[in-house]
Short mmCIF file of C-alpha atoms and ligand atoms in Angstrom, two decimals:
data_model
loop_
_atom_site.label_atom_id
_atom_site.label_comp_id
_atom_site.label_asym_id
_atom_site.label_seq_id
_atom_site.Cartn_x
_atom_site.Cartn_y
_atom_site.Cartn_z
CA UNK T 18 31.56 79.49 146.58
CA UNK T 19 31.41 82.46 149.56
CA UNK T 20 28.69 84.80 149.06
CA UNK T 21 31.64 87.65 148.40
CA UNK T 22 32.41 85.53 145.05
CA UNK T 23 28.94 84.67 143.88
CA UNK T 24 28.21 88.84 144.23
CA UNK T 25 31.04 89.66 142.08
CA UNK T 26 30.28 86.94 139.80
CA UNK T 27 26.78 88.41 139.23
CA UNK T 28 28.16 92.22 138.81
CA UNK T 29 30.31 90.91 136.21
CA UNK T 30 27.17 89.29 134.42
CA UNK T 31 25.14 92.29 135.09
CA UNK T 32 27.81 95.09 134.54
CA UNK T 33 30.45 92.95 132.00
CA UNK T 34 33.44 94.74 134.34
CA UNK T 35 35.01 94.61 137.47
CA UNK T 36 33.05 96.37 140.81
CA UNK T 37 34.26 99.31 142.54
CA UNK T 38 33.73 97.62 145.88
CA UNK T 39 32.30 95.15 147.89
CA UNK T 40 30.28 95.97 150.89
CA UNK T 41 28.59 93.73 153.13
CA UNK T 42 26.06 94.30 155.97
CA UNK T 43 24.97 91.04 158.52
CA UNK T 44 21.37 89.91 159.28
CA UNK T 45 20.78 89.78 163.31
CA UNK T 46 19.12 88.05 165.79
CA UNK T 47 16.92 89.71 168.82
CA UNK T 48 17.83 88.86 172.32
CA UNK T 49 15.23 90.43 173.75
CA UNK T 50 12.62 93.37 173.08
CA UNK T 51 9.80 92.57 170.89
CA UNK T 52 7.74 95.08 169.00
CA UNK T 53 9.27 97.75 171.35
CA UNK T 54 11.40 99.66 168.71
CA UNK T 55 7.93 101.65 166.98
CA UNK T 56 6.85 102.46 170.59
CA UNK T 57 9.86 103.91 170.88
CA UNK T 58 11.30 101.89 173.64
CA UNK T 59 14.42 99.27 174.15
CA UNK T 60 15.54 96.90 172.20
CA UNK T 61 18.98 94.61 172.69
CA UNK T 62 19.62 92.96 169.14
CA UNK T 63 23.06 91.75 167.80
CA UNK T 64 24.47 91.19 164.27
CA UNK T 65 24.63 87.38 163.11
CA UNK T 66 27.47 86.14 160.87
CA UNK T 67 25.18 85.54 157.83
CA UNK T 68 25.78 88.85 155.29
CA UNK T 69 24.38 90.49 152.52
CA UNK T 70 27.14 91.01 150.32
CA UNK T 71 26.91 93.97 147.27
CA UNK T 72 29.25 93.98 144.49
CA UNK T 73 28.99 97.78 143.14
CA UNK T 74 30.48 100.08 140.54
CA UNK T 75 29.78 103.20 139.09
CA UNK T 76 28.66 103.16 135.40
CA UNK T 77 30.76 103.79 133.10
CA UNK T 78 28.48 104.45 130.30
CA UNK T 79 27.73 108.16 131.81
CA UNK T 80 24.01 107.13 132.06
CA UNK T 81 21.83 108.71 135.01
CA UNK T 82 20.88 104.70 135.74
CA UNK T 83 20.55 102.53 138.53
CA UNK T 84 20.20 98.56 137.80
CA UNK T 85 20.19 95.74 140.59
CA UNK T 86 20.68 91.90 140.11
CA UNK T 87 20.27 89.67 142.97
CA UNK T 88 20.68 86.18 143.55
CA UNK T 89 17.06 85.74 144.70
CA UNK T 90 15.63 86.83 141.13
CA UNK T 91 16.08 86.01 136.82
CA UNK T 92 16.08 89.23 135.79
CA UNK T 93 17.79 92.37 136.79
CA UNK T 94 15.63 95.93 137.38
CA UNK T 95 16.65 99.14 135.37
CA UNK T 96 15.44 102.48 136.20
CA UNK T 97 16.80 106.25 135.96
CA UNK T 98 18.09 107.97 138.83
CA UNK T 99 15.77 110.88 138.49
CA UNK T 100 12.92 108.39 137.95
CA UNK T 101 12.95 107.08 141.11
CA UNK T 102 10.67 109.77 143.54
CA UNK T 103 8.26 109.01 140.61
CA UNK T 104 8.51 105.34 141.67
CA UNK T 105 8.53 105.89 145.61
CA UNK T 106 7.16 106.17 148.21
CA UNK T 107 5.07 103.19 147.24
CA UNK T 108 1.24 104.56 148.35
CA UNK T 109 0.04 102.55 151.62
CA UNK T 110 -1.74 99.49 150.78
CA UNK T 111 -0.24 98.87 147.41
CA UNK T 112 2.58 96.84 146.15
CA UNK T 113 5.82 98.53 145.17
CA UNK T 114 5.98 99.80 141.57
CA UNK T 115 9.28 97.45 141.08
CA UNK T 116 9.45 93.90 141.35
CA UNK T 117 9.52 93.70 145.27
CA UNK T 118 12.86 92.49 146.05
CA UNK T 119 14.50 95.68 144.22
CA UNK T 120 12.14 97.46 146.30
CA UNK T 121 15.11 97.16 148.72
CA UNK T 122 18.13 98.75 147.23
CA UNK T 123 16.30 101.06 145.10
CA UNK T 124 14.45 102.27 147.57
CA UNK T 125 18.07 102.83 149.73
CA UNK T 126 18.93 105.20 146.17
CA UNK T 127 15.84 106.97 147.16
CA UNK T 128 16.14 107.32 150.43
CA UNK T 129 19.50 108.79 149.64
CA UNK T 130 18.97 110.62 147.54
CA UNK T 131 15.96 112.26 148.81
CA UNK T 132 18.42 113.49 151.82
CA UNK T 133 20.77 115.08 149.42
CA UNK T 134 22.97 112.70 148.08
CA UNK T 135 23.79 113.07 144.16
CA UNK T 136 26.03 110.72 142.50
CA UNK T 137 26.02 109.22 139.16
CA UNK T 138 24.50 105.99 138.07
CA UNK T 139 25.83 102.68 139.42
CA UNK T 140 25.50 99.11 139.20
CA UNK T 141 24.34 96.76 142.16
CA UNK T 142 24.44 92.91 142.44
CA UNK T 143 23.42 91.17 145.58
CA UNK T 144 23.87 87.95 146.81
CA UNK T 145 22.98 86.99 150.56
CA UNK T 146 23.26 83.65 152.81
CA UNK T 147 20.82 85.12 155.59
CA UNK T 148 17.93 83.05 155.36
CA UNK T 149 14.78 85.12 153.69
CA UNK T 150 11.62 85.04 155.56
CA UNK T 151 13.18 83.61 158.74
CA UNK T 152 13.24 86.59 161.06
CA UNK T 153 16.29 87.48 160.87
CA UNK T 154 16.37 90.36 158.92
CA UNK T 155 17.71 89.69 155.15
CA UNK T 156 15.79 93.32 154.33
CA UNK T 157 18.17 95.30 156.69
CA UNK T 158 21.21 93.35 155.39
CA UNK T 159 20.28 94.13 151.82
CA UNK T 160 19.71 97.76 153.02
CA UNK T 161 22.69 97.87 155.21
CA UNK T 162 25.20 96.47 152.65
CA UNK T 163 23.46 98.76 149.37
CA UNK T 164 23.28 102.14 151.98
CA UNK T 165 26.98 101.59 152.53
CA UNK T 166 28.05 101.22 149.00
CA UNK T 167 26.19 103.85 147.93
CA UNK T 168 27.21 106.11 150.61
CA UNK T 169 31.11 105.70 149.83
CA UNK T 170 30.63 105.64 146.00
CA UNK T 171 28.34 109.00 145.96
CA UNK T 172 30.54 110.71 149.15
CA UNK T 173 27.81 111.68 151.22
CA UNK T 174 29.25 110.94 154.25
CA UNK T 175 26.30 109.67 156.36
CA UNK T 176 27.10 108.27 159.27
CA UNK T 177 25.64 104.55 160.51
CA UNK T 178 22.77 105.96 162.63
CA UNK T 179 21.90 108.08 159.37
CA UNK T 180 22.33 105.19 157.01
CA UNK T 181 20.23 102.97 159.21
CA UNK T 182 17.84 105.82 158.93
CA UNK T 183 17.79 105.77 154.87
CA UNK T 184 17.44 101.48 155.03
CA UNK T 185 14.22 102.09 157.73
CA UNK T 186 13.21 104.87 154.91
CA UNK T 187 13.31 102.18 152.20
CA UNK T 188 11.32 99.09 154.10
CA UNK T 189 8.70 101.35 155.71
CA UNK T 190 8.13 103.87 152.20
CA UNK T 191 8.89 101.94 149.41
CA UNK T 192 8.15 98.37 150.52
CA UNK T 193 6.03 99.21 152.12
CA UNK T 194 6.70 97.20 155.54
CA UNK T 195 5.53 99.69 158.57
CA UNK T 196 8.40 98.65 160.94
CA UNK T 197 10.85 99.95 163.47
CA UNK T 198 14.51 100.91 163.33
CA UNK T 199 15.80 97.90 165.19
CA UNK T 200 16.82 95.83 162.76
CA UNK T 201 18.79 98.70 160.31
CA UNK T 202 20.25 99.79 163.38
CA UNK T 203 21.78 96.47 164.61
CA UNK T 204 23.25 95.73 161.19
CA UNK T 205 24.48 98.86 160.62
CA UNK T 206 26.53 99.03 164.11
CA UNK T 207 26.59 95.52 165.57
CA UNK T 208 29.82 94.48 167.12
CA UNK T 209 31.51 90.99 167.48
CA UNK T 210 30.53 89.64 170.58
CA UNK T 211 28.52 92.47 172.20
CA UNK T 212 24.83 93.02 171.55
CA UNK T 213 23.41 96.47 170.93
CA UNK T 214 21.57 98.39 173.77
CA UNK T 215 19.30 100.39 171.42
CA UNK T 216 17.08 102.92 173.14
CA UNK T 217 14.63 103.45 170.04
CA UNK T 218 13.78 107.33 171.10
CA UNK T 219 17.30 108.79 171.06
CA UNK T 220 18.73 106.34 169.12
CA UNK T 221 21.59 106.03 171.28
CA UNK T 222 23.26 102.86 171.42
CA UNK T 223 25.42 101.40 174.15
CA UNK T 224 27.42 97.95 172.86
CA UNK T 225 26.37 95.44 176.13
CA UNK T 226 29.13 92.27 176.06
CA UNK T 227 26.82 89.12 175.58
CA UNK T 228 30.29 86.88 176.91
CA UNK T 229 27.60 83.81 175.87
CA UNK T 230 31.67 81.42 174.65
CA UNK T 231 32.94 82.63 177.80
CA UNK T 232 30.08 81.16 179.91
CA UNK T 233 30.32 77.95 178.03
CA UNK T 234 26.91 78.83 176.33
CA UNK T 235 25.90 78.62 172.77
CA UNK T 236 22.30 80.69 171.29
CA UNK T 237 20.85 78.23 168.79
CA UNK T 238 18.52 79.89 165.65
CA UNK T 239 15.65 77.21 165.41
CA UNK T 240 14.32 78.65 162.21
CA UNK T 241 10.41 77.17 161.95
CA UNK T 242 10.89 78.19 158.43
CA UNK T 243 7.38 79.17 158.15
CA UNK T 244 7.61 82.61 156.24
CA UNK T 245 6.43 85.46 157.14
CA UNK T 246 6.32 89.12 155.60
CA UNK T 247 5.96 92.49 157.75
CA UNK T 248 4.46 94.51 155.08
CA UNK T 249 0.48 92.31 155.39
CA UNK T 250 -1.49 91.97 158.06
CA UNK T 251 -0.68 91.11 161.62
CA UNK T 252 2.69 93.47 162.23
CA UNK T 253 0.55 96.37 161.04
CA UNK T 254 -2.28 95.79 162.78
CA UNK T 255 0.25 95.11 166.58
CA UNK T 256 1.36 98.63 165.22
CA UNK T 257 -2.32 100.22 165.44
CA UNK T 258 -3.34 98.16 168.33
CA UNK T 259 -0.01 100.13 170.53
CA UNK T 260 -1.13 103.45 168.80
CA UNK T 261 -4.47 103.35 170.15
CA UNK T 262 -2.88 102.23 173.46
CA UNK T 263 -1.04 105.11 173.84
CA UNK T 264 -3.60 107.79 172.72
CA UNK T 265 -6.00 106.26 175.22
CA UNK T 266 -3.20 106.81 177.71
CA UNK T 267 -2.46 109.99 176.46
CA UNK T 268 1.24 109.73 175.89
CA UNK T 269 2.93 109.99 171.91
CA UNK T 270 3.95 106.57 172.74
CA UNK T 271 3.92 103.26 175.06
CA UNK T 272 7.60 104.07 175.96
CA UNK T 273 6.12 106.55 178.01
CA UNK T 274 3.78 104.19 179.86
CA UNK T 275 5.25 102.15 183.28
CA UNK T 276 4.77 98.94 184.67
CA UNK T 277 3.10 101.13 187.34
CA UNK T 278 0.93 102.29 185.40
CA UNK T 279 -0.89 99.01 184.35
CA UNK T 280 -3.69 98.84 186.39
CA UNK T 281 -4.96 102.34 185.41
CA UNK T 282 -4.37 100.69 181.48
CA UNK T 283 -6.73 98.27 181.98
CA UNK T 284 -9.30 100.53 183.40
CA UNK T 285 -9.34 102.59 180.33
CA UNK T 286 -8.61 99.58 177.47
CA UNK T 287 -10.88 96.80 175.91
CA UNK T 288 -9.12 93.62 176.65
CA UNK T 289 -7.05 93.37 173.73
CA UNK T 290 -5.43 96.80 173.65
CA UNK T 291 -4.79 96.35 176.81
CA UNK T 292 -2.68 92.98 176.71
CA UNK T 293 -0.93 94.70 173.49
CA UNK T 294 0.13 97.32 175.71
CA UNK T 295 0.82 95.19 178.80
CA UNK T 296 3.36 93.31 176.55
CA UNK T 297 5.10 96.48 175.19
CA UNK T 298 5.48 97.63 178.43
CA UNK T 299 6.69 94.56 180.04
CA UNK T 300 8.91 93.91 177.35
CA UNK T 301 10.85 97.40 177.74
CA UNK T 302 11.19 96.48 181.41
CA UNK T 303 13.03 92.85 180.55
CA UNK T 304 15.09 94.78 178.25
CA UNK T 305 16.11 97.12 181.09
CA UNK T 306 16.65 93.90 183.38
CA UNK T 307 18.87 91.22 180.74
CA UNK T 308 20.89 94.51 180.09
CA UNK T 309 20.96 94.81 183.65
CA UNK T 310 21.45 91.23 184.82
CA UNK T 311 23.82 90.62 181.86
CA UNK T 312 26.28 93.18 182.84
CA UNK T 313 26.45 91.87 186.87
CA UNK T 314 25.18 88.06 186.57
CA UNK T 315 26.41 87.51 182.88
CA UNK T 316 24.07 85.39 180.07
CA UNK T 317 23.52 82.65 182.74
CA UNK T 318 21.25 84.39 184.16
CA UNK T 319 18.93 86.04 181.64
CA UNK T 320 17.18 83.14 180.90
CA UNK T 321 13.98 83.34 183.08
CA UNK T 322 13.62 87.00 181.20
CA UNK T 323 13.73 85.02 177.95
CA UNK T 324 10.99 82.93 178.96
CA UNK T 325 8.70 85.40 180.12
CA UNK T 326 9.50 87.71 176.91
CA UNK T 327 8.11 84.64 174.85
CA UNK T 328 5.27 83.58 176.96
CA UNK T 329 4.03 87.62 176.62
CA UNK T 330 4.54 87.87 172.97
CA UNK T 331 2.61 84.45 172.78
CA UNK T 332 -0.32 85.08 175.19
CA UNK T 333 -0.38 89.20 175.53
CA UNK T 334 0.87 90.20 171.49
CA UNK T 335 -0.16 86.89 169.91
CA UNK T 336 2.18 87.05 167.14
CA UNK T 337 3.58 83.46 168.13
CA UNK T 338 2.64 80.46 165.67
CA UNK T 339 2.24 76.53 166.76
CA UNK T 340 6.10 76.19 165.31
CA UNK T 341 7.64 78.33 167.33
CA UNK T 342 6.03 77.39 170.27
CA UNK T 343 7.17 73.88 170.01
CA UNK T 344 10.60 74.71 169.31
CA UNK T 345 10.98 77.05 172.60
CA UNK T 346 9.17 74.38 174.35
CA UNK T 347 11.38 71.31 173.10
CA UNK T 348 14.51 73.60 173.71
CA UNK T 349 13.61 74.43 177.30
CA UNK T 350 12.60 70.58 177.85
CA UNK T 351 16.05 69.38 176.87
CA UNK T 352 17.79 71.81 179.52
CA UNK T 353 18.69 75.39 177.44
CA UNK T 354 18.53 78.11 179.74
CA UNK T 355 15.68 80.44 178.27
CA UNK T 356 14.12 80.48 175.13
CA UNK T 357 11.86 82.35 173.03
CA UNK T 358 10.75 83.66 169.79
CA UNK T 359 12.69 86.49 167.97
CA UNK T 360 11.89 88.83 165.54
CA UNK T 361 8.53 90.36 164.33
CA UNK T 362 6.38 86.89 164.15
CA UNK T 363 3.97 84.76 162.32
CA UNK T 364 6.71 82.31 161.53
CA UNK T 365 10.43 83.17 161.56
CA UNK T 366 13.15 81.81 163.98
CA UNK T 367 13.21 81.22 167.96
CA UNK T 368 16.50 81.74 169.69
CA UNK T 369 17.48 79.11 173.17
CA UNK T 370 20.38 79.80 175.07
CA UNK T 371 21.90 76.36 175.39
CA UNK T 372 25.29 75.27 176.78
CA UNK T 373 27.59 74.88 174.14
CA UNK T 374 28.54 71.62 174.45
CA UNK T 375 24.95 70.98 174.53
CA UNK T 376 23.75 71.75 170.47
CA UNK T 377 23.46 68.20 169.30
CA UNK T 378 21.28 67.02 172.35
CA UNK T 379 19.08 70.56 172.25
CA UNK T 380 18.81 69.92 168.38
CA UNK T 381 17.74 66.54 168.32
CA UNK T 382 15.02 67.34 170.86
CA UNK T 383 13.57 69.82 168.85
CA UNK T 384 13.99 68.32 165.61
CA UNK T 385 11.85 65.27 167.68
CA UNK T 386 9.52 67.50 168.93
CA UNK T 387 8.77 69.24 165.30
CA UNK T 388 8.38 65.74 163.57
CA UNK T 389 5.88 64.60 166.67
CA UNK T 390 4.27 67.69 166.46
CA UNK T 391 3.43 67.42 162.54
CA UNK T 392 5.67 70.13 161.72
CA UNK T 393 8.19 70.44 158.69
CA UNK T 394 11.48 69.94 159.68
CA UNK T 395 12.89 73.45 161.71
CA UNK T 396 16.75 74.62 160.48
CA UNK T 397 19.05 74.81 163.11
CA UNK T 398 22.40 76.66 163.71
CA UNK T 399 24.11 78.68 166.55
CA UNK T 400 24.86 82.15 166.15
CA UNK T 401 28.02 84.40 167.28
CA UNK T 402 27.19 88.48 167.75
CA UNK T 403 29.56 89.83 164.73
CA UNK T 404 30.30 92.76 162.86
CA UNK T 405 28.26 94.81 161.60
CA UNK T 406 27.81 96.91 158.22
CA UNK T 407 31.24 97.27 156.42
CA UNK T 408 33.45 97.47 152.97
CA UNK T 409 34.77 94.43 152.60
CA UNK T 410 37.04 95.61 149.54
C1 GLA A 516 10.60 93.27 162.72
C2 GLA A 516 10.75 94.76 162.45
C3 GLA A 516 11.45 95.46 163.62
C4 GLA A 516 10.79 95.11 164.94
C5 GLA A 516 10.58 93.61 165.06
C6 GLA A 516 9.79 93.25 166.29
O1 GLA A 516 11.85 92.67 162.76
O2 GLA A 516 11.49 94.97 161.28
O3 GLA A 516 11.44 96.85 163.39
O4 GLA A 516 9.59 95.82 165.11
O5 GLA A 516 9.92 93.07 163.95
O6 GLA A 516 10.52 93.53 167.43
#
């Protein structure tokens, strides 16, 4: 059954008629720049193939409600339209006033609504084949795919950069999660086979070809499968660590901080800030260089970049985790290009650029290496950069 069929299958048990629409909005993968997007610096994501897919009609019942059913829960969440700025923003520290999964496309109503949109009350059900918890951003495609029905069905004629906008809105205020704009942006304007230049501060996005088929090169997902979640611990406290880095430099942010600037950096910092900062600011310059090296050398040659992303995020940021590790290592051991972790960390996914005809002998090295290394078996699949947010019908 396609995830298109088991969303409209789930409106009809939810709403007992037909939807309005279908919309859809695709998870994405990182190629490079990690933890860059809240310093306001570069970031060069794409959108995967795996959607979000939300079945949607307006009620015909005349009631001022909003309910959501989703695949990933029994029970479907009821509230009133003009109940929800009661609900959100969800106060810092505490879970969401809604189950947390409705968090999501309630808080998109929100969001919406607290930038003027009015409409009447609607019916959502979601049903999504990106894998939750892997890094890959299932939030934004739930965000992406609701913000875009909602949008069309209550005319309020956002545009994507706006609706990206409203999804960030929902993760960072009403569930709470204090992250960047990357990942709403990429699935709101991801292309097929071009990955998304993203500088974080304007918001101005340039579409970079990735030509990875072309080159006779495949990017494998090696998804650890150990979960993580963005809106406890670690993420939050990266966030404060770059924060303090940047008041301490003296700048609003780290974007404003230079390679060429490190050595005064460490002067001023306690060994950790500093190596937080170090890889923010390293990071921004390899996102500057792929998109550089991509556009004369093409995806052959990125993959020394890829390396020393993940070695920076593992030894400067120390979000990595024993799983990922082993799967970058393992991948780079049986001959893929570059490797490295993508995504926020703590668990989640690693990316290697392989050649294509390559996958089987790349996959059964790391599937090795996890089952030597203790590790529960990784999930592996290779990715093409595809469109992004849409209506599907
Ligand atoms: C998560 C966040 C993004 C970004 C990445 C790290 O995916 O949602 O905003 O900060 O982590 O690059």
């Amino acid at each position: 059954m396609t995830t298109e069929t088991t969303a409209r299958e789930l409106f009809a048990s939810l709403a007992g008629r037909e939807p309005d629409g279908i919309w859809s909005a695709p998870g994405r993968v990182n190629l490079i720049g990690e933890h860059t997007d809240y310093n306001e610096g570069f970031v060069l994501p794409f959108a995967i193939p795996h959607r979000t897919v939300a079945a949607v009609g307006l009620r015909t019942d005349g009631l001022g409600r909003v309910s959501v059913a989703s695949t990933f829960a029994e029970e479907p969440v009821e509230v009133a339209l003009d109940e929800l700025d009661r609900l959100f923003p969800t106060p810092a520290g505490a879970q969401p006033a809604v189950p947390e999964w409705a968090a999501y496309p309630l808080g998109v109503a929100w969001a919406l609504q607290d930038a003027g949109a009015t409409g009447s009350g609607v019916d959502i059900a979601i049903a999504s084949d990106v894998p939750v918890g892997a890094g890959l951003s299932s939030s934004a495609a739930i965000e992406g795919a609701a913000a875009s029905a909602l949008n069309d069905l209550w005319n309020a004629d956002l545009d994507r950069t706006a609706l990206a906008r409203i999804g960030r809105r929902a993760e960072n205020e009403a569930v709470g999660a204090p992250t960047g704009i990357m990942d709403q942006m990429a699935s709101m304007i991801g292309g097929v086979d071009t990955a998304i230049f993203l500088d974080c501060r304007t918001l101005e996005a340039q579409q970079v070809p990735l030509a990875v088929a072309e080159a006779g090169l495949a990017i494998l997902v090696m998804d650890t499968r150990v979960k993580h979640a963005h809106s406890t611990g670690g993420y939050g406290e990266r966030r404060a660590a770059c924060e303090r880095g940047a008041a301490i430099m003296g700048v609003p942010s780290l974007r404003d901080v230079s390679v060429d600037d490190l050595t005064r950096a460490q002067e001023l910092m306690d060994d950790v800030t500093f190596r937080r900062v170090r890889h923010v600011i390293t990071e921004n310059q390899r996102v500057l260089d792929t998109v550089a090296v991509l556009r004369s050398e093409g995806p052959r040659a990125i993959g020394d970049l890829l390396v020393a992303s993940h070695a920076s995020m593992r030894d400067d940021f120390e979000i990595s985790v024993p799983e990922l590790d082993t799967a970058v290592e393992a991948a780079l051991a049986a001959g893929a290009l570059g490797a490295r972790m993508t995504g926020g960390g703590f668990g989640g996914a690693a990316i290697a650029l392989i050649e294509a005809d390559a996958e089987a002998a790349v996959s059964a090295a790391v599937e090795a290496a996890f089952a030597a290394a203790g590790h529960a078996a990784p999930a592996l699949f290779t990715v093409t950069p595809s469109a992004g947010a849409r209506r599907d019908a």
